[in-house]
Amino acid sequence: MHSRHGRQPAGDHLVFRSLPIQFDSYGRAQLRDEDVPEPFDFVIEARRQRARQREQFVEQSRGRAGFRHFVINPQGSTTIPPGIIVALDLDQRRILDAQAEGGEYSPQELVIINRKPSDAVTISARTRGGAGGAHTIAASLALEMAGGITPPPLAIITRNLGSCGEMIAECIRHLSLHTGPDYSEEVFARSSPAILEVARRTPAPGAAIHGYDSIGDILQAFNRLRGELCLEGLRHFRIASEVTTLVFGRSIHPTTLFPGGNGIQASRETFNLLLGRVTALLDYAKKISAVWDDLIEFLYEADPRFRRLGELPANLISVGLWEDPETYDGSYANCNEWGARRLSTPGAIVNGEKRTDRLTDLNIGIEEFVDSAHYAEWQTARFSADPLSSPLSPRHPWNRETLPLFANASHSDTAADKISASGGDARRRHTWLSAPRWDREAMECGPLARLWVNALNVYNNCEFIDVVRGGLEINIPKGQQEARRLLWRIPERSNALERNRAAACQIGYAGMVAYASLLRAFDCLRHGETQMSNPFMLPARSIGAGFWESAGGALTHHVVVRNQQITNYQIIPPSEWIFSSRDASETPGVIEAAIHNTPLTEDFTNSEDFTGIDILRVLRSFAP
Amino acid sequence: MQSEPESLDEVSLIWMTGIGCNGCTLAMLEASDPGIDDLIFGNVPDAPRVTLIHPELSMESGAQYLGLLERAASGTSAPFVLVLEGALPVDLPNPGGVSHVITAAAGEVTESPSTFSPPTLALWIERLAARAEAVIAIGSCASWGGIPASSGSALHVQSLSDLLGHHYVSRGGLPVVNIPGCAPPGQVFIETLIYVFLHLKQFVPLDLDEERRPRWLYRHNVYPLPPRVEYPPAVGFDLSQRPTVGCPVPVTGWVRNIGGCTKVGGSCIGCTERDFVDRFLALARPDPALN
């Protein structure tokens, strides 16, 4: 049953199809063939073939009258999605190709190297404003694993609570200030006036819950920075930020968290203040889910092409979050046990099929490719196996070195050399995001991935969230609004609108995790368990990994400590899973594939009228 | 040269982002009573009605957004205040890429991306600063360089003051106003912005300290310290031997007087100061062996 390696791989199917890793009868991972030299050094020829065909097709289309490039490049910033160049044929109204460009070089990994371990927590928090808490926690987990440190229960609970606040704030900001206005009256008035007309005539089925009589009223309420739903979202974003602030000291780049604990003194007063705010957010969750359900069902009906907006095969990854204080011990040896007890469980799904729910499998399946990125290939692989002797790819984050290729630097470009030597052409390096892959697949992450993974993992770790056939049921108690049961069903496909629906549902999910955590916090106080930290001491030599989720999706930190100094630090944020470009096999990145599959629903007669709203909707469907 | 105070009933807030983490934008959104929404709707007495021009948040996109910047830079639109979040890259660190140039907030149709060489962020900032009523650097990245300027980062960046020069004076007669912090509380930004408006309308002169920070907000000194831990640290802290940094958080808390670093048991890493990662982080470690 339970081996040293945690729970057995799910079922008897293969966890890895592309990577040369298999499992013995004890659930231990091993190479499929020990005798193959450099077993991870392979490319998937069929995918390169497909990429070539697409390139040729774009080349052939170049001469056409309707051929255009649509360039999306918000200002250079780590958080705004990086530039994307979309090739399209406006006459045929179709997208030919999309390539993720630019991104931004993120200095955190190199700033952390050669510093003391705890500095990683503070510095990595500053990778992204909206995910400072998630980064802080992931860094703390990585160091807790390295040092065998377990925080006391109340510290773990407050960590969960602050993380719920951050997740809710980010989902609300995403829906009300970014992607919500993509479906507003002012946008439809320009892009599809006919849909707006129908919307105004269509009654909203959830009017009793959200108060908007027609779909047209909902669209109007999404007008950017003026509409009622945008402003109400802004107010609730602030309430969620207060939840984070109450337990993390501040909502942006928390200062109270460290490996082994939380610096705040958690009192009954703190938890009462939290309870009031969480209850308000839960009322909001009831309403906003109903709004998005109505809007999405209307759009599917009004124009079925919305089902194909940003469509992707269900390749989904979530590393899970929200620790169970009784199981969590921070160790890698037990991470499959404590991972399975998280209030949002980890897992990987490929083509709709569950591959694994074990954190060790997720970990050893990750590789980072820099073939399209401004980084040099690294020469040495420090670890051929993880601490449980499972094989590791030379491209695993514990092995990767960050070697930026600046215009004026002179790193040897070995990857390009290799490709040239093998007869292929060296590809242009065009992005600052390295390309993470799991089992060589580009994996989508975010609220949709999290809900989907939890619906297929049948764990029921939170007393208010039930796995039901084909979905999840979130039971929200009465507040100022009546009690309501949110039902989320596994959608037929992953697409832009389902991502938004999942983000709305995530508010209720995270809200109920916060509610459950508060009940446990009051329990701790009743039993006098008020300790907030355990000593943070690291061995001179260790490695660790932190797995957590920000609103945007899977977040991993990998650390190597030698002589009490960090010698390697690797962060894979959700933005790299989503916005990275091609890998060695030329598998397109998630955003690239999502844009390839997008139909153009907007009305336009010539290139001057074209706003590209459908492409922007896909871009912004990936959580902030 | 001061502009006419009566022309300041409608003011645009042009927010640009360099290398940063977006945290200052979130801090700005978090502030309330008054918040950015109150300024947008003209609810704040004596402050103008504000139009927010922000790469992620404004209503305009694509060519429309670029048009707004162009009109502001050429002096044919309403008066505006320029805000920079994030540090400015000195050399474009990305060969062949299109980052760190502003093309459009959302998207633009072009014949060919290869002939596409839009102006850099620094160029836009220089053009806009020449016309701005006031220029504000929000956060430690824009004020001093911040994390991207830390040792090891491999980037060459500059602050807003570095770019515009330390003798820069805006149309409203102000130097670059620094609101440092990583991030600063959003309320501190909104409050400073309102005082900048009052200065421009010649109601109350803006009181800046020698670091060009709002003096009344940054006059409280705090000690960089580790977080509260429940095990004995190896050494006691002799505060007389410790440096201090100016910070608004002891008075404002983080948001609506909740939270705020050392007020609630968190660490102070001196994040409002220059080079805080290299200078103060070592004073804030929770591991007793290292203190």
Coordinates of C-alpha atoms in Angstrom, one line a residue, chain A residues 54 70 72 74 79-87 95-103 174 179 182 308-313 315 430-431 433-437 441-445 494-496 499 574-582 587-598 612-624, chain B residues 106:
Chain A
R54 CA 3.2 25.6 -40.4
F70 CA -0.8 41.6 -35.4
I72 CA 0.8 42.6 -29.2
P74 CA 2.4 45.9 -23.9
T79 CA 3.7 40.9 -15.4
I80 CA 2.0 42.1 -18.4
P81 CA 2.1 39.3 -20.9
P82 CA 5.1 39.5 -23.2
G83 CA 5.0 40.4 -26.8
I84 CA 3.2 38.1 -29.2
I85 CA 3.5 38.3 -33.0
V86 CA 0.4 36.9 -34.7
A87 CA 0.5 36.2 -38.5
I95 CA -4.9 33.1 -37.8
L96 CA -1.8 31.5 -39.4
D97 CA 0.8 31.5 -36.7
A98 CA 1.6 33.0 -33.3
Q99 CA 5.0 33.5 -31.7
A100 CA 5.7 34.6 -28.1
E101 CA 8.3 37.3 -28.2
G102 CA 10.3 39.3 -25.8
G103 CA 9.0 38.8 -22.3
H174 CA -8.3 39.5 -13.4
T179 CA -10.7 40.1 -18.9
D182 CA -13.1 42.3 -22.9
R308 CA -13.2 27.6 -29.9
L309 CA -11.7 30.8 -28.6
G310 CA -8.3 29.9 -27.2
E311 CA -9.1 26.2 -27.4
L312 CA -6.4 23.8 -26.2
P313 CA -6.2 20.1 -25.6
N315 CA -2.9 19.4 -20.9
H430 CA 13.4 35.6 -29.3
T431 CA 12.1 35.5 -25.7
L433 CA 11.1 33.1 -20.9
S434 CA 12.6 29.6 -20.8
A435 CA 10.1 26.9 -21.8
P436 CA 9.1 24.5 -19.0
R437 CA 7.6 21.2 -20.2
E441 CA 4.2 18.5 -23.1
A442 CA 3.4 22.3 -22.9
M443 CA 1.1 22.4 -19.9
E444 CA -1.6 24.9 -19.1
C445 CA -1.9 26.1 -15.5
S494 CA -10.2 24.1 -22.3
N495 CA -10.9 27.5 -23.9
A496 CA -10.8 31.2 -23.0
R499 CA -10.7 29.8 -18.0
P574 CA 3.2 30.3 -14.2
S575 CA 4.0 32.9 -16.9
E576 CA 6.8 30.6 -18.2
W577 CA 4.3 27.7 -18.5
I578 CA 1.9 29.9 -20.4
F579 CA 3.9 32.5 -22.3
S580 CA 7.0 30.5 -23.3
S581 CA 7.8 29.7 -26.9
R582 CA 9.0 26.6 -28.7
T587 CA 6.3 22.1 -29.4
P588 CA 4.5 25.5 -29.4
G589 CA 4.0 27.2 -26.0
V590 CA 0.6 27.3 -24.5
I591 CA -0.3 30.8 -25.6
E592 CA 1.0 30.2 -29.1
A593 CA -1.2 27.1 -29.4
A594 CA -4.2 28.8 -27.9
I595 CA -4.0 31.6 -30.4
H596 CA -3.5 29.2 -33.4
N597 CA -6.8 27.7 -32.5
T598 CA -8.8 30.9 -32.3
G612 CA -7.8 41.8 -32.7
I613 CA -10.2 41.6 -29.7
D614 CA -10.4 37.8 -30.0
I615 CA -6.7 37.4 -29.7
L616 CA -6.7 39.7 -26.7
R617 CA -9.5 37.7 -25.1
V618 CA -7.3 34.6 -25.4
L619 CA -4.3 36.4 -24.1
R620 CA -6.2 37.8 -21.1
S621 CA -8.0 34.5 -20.4
F622 CA -4.8 33.3 -18.8
A623 CA -5.0 34.6 -15.2
P624 CA -3.0 37.7 -14.5
Chain B
A106 CA -3.0 46.0 -26.6

